[in-house]
GROMACS .gro file of C-alpha atoms in nm:
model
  148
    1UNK     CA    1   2.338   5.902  -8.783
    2UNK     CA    2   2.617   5.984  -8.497
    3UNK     CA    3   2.642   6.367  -8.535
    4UNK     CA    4   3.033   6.388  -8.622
    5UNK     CA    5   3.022   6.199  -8.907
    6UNK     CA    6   2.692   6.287  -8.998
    7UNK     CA    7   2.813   6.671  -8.997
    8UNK     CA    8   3.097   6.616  -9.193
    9UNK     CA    9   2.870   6.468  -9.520
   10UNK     CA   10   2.768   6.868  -9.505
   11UNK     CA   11   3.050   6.997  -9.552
   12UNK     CA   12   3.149   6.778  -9.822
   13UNK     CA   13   2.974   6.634 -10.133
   14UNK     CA   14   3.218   6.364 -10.162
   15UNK     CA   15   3.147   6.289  -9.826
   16UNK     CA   16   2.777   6.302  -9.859
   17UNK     CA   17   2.764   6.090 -10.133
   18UNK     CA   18   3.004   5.823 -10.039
   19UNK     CA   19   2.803   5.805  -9.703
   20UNK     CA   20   2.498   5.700  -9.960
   21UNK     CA   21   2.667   5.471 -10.144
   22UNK     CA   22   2.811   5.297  -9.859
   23UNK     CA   23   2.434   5.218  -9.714
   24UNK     CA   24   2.304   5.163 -10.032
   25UNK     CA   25   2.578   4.913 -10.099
   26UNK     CA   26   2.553   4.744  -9.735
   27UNK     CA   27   2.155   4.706  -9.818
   28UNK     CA   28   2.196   4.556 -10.158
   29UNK     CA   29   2.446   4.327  -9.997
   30UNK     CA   30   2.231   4.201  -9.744
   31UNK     CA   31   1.929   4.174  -9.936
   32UNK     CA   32   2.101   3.982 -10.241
   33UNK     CA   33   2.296   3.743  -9.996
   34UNK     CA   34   1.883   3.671  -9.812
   35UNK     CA   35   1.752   3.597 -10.137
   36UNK     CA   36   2.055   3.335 -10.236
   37UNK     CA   37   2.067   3.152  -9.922
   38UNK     CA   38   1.680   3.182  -9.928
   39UNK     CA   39   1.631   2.797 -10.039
   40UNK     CA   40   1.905   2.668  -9.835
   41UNK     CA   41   2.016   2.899  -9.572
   42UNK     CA   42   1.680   3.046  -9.453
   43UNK     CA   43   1.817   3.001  -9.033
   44UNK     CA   44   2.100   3.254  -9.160
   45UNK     CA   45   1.831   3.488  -9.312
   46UNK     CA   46   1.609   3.473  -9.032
   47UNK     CA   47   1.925   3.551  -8.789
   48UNK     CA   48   2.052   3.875  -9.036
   49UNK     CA   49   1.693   3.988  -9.018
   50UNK     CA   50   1.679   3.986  -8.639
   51UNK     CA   51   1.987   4.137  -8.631
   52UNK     CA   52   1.910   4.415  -8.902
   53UNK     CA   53   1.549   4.476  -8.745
   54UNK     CA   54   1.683   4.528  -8.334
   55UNK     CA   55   1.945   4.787  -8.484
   56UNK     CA   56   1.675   4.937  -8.693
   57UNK     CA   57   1.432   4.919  -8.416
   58UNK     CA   58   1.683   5.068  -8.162
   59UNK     CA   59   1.818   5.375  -8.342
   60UNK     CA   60   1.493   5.460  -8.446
   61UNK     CA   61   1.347   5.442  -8.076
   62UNK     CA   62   1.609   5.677  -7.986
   63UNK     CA   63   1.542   5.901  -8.252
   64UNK     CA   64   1.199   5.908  -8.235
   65UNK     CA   65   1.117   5.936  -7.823
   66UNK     CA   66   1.492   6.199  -7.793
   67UNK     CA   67   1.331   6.530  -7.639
   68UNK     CA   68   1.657   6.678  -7.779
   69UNK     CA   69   1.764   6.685  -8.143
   70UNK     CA   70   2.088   6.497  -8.285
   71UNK     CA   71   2.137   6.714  -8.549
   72UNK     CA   72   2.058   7.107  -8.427
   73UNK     CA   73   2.150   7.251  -8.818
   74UNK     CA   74   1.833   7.110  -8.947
   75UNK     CA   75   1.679   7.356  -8.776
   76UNK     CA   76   1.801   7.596  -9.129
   77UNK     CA   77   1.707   7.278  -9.380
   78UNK     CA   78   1.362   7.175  -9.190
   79UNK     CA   79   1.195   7.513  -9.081
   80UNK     CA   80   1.068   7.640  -9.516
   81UNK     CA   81   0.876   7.278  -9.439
   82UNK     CA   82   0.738   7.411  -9.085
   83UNK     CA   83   0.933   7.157  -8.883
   84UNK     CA   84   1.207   7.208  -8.598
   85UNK     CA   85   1.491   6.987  -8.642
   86UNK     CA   86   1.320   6.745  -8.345
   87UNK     CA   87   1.022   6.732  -8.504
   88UNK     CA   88   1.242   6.654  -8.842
   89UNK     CA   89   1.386   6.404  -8.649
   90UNK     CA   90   1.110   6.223  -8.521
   91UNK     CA   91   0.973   6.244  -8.900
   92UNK     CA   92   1.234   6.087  -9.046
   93UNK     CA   93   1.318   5.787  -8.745
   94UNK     CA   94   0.890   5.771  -8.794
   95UNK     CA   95   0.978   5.644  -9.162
   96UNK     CA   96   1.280   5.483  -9.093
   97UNK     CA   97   1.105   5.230  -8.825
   98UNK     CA   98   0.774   5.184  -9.043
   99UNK     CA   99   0.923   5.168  -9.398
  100UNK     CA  100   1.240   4.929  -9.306
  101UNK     CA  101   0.999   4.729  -9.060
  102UNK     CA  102   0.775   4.715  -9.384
  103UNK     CA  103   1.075   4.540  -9.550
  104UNK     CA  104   1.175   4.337  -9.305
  105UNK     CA  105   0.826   4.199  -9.252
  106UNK     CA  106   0.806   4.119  -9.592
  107UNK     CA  107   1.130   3.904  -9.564
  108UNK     CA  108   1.017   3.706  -9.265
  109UNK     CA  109   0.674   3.644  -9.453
  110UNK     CA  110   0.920   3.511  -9.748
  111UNK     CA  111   1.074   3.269  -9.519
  112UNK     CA  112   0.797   3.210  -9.330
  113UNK     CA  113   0.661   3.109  -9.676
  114UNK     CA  114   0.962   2.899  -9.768
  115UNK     CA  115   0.897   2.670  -9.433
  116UNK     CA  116   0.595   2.630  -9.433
  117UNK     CA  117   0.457   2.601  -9.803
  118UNK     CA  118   0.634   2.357 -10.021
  119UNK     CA  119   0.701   2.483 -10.390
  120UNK     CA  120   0.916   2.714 -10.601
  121UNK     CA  121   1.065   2.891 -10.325
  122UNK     CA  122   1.121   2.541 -10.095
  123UNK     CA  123   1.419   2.317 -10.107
  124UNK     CA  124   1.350   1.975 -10.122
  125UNK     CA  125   1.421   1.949  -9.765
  126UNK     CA  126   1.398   2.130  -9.478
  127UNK     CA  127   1.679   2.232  -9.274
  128UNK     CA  128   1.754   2.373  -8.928
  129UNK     CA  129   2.126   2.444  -8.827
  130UNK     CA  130   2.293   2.082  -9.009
  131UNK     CA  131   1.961   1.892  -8.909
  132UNK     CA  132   1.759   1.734  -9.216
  133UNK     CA  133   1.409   1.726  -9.182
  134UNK     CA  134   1.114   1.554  -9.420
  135UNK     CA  135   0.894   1.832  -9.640
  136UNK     CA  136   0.568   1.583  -9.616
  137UNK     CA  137   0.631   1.299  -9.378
  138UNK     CA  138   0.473   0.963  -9.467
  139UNK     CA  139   0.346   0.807  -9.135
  140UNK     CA  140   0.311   0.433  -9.223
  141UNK     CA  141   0.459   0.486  -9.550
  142UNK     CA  142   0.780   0.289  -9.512
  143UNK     CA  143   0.579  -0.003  -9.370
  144UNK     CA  144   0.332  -0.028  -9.610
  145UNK     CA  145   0.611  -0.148  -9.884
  146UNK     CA  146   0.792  -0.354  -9.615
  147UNK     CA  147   0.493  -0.558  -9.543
  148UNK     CA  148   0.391  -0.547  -9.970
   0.00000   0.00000   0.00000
């Protein structure tokens, strides 16, 4: 999204289309490596989230509320749809922010999930940082067969 390297994908397909592999490679790496540590990483997932959503969140913002626009040559591309290259802008941080925050929401209901509801998507124990907790403490349970 910084305008240098974003103005050199148009003046080269190669360009262009390595610059779309090389975020939809970085997404499909992040979202494979949440689902695998899912069960017995989830303090990692939650942490890339954050991470992932506040750089989301932040370029967006700056997209969105910019009175000036990053990219002045989509004012060629934007204007057969009736746009100016702001108002392209805004559009397309508008989508950015809701769609991703969609996603992201989704994964924190996942994990959410996975800590709170025991089942296929639990470990057998809960962990936070190298800490071991119970899934379903027993109070009393341990001193019931001491005393049997």
């Amino acid at each position: 999204h910084s305008p240098l390297p974003y103005a050199a994908t148009l003046q080269s397909d190669l360009t262009y289309w390595l610059m779309h592999l090389s975020l939809i490679g970085a997404a499909w790496w992040l979202a494979s490596n949440l689902v695998a540590r899912l069960a017995t990483q989830p303090g990692q997932g939650v942490l890339a989230l954050a991470c992932s959503a506040g750089q989301m969140t932040l370029l967006s913002a700056i997209l969105l509320f910019s009175t000036t626009p990053w990219h002045p040559w989509h004012d060629i591309t934007a204007a057969p749809y009736g746009l100016t290259a702001l108002a392209d802008q805004q559009l397309a941080a508008a989508m950015m922010w809701a769609g991703g925050g969609a996603l992201i929401l989704l994964s924190v209901a996942l994990l959410a999930y996975r800590f709170v509801v025991p089942g296929e998507l639990c470990a057998t124990r809960r962990t936070i940082g190298r800490m071991e907790l119970p899934t379903s403490p027993k109070v009393g349970a341990s001193n019931a067969r001491e005393r049997a």
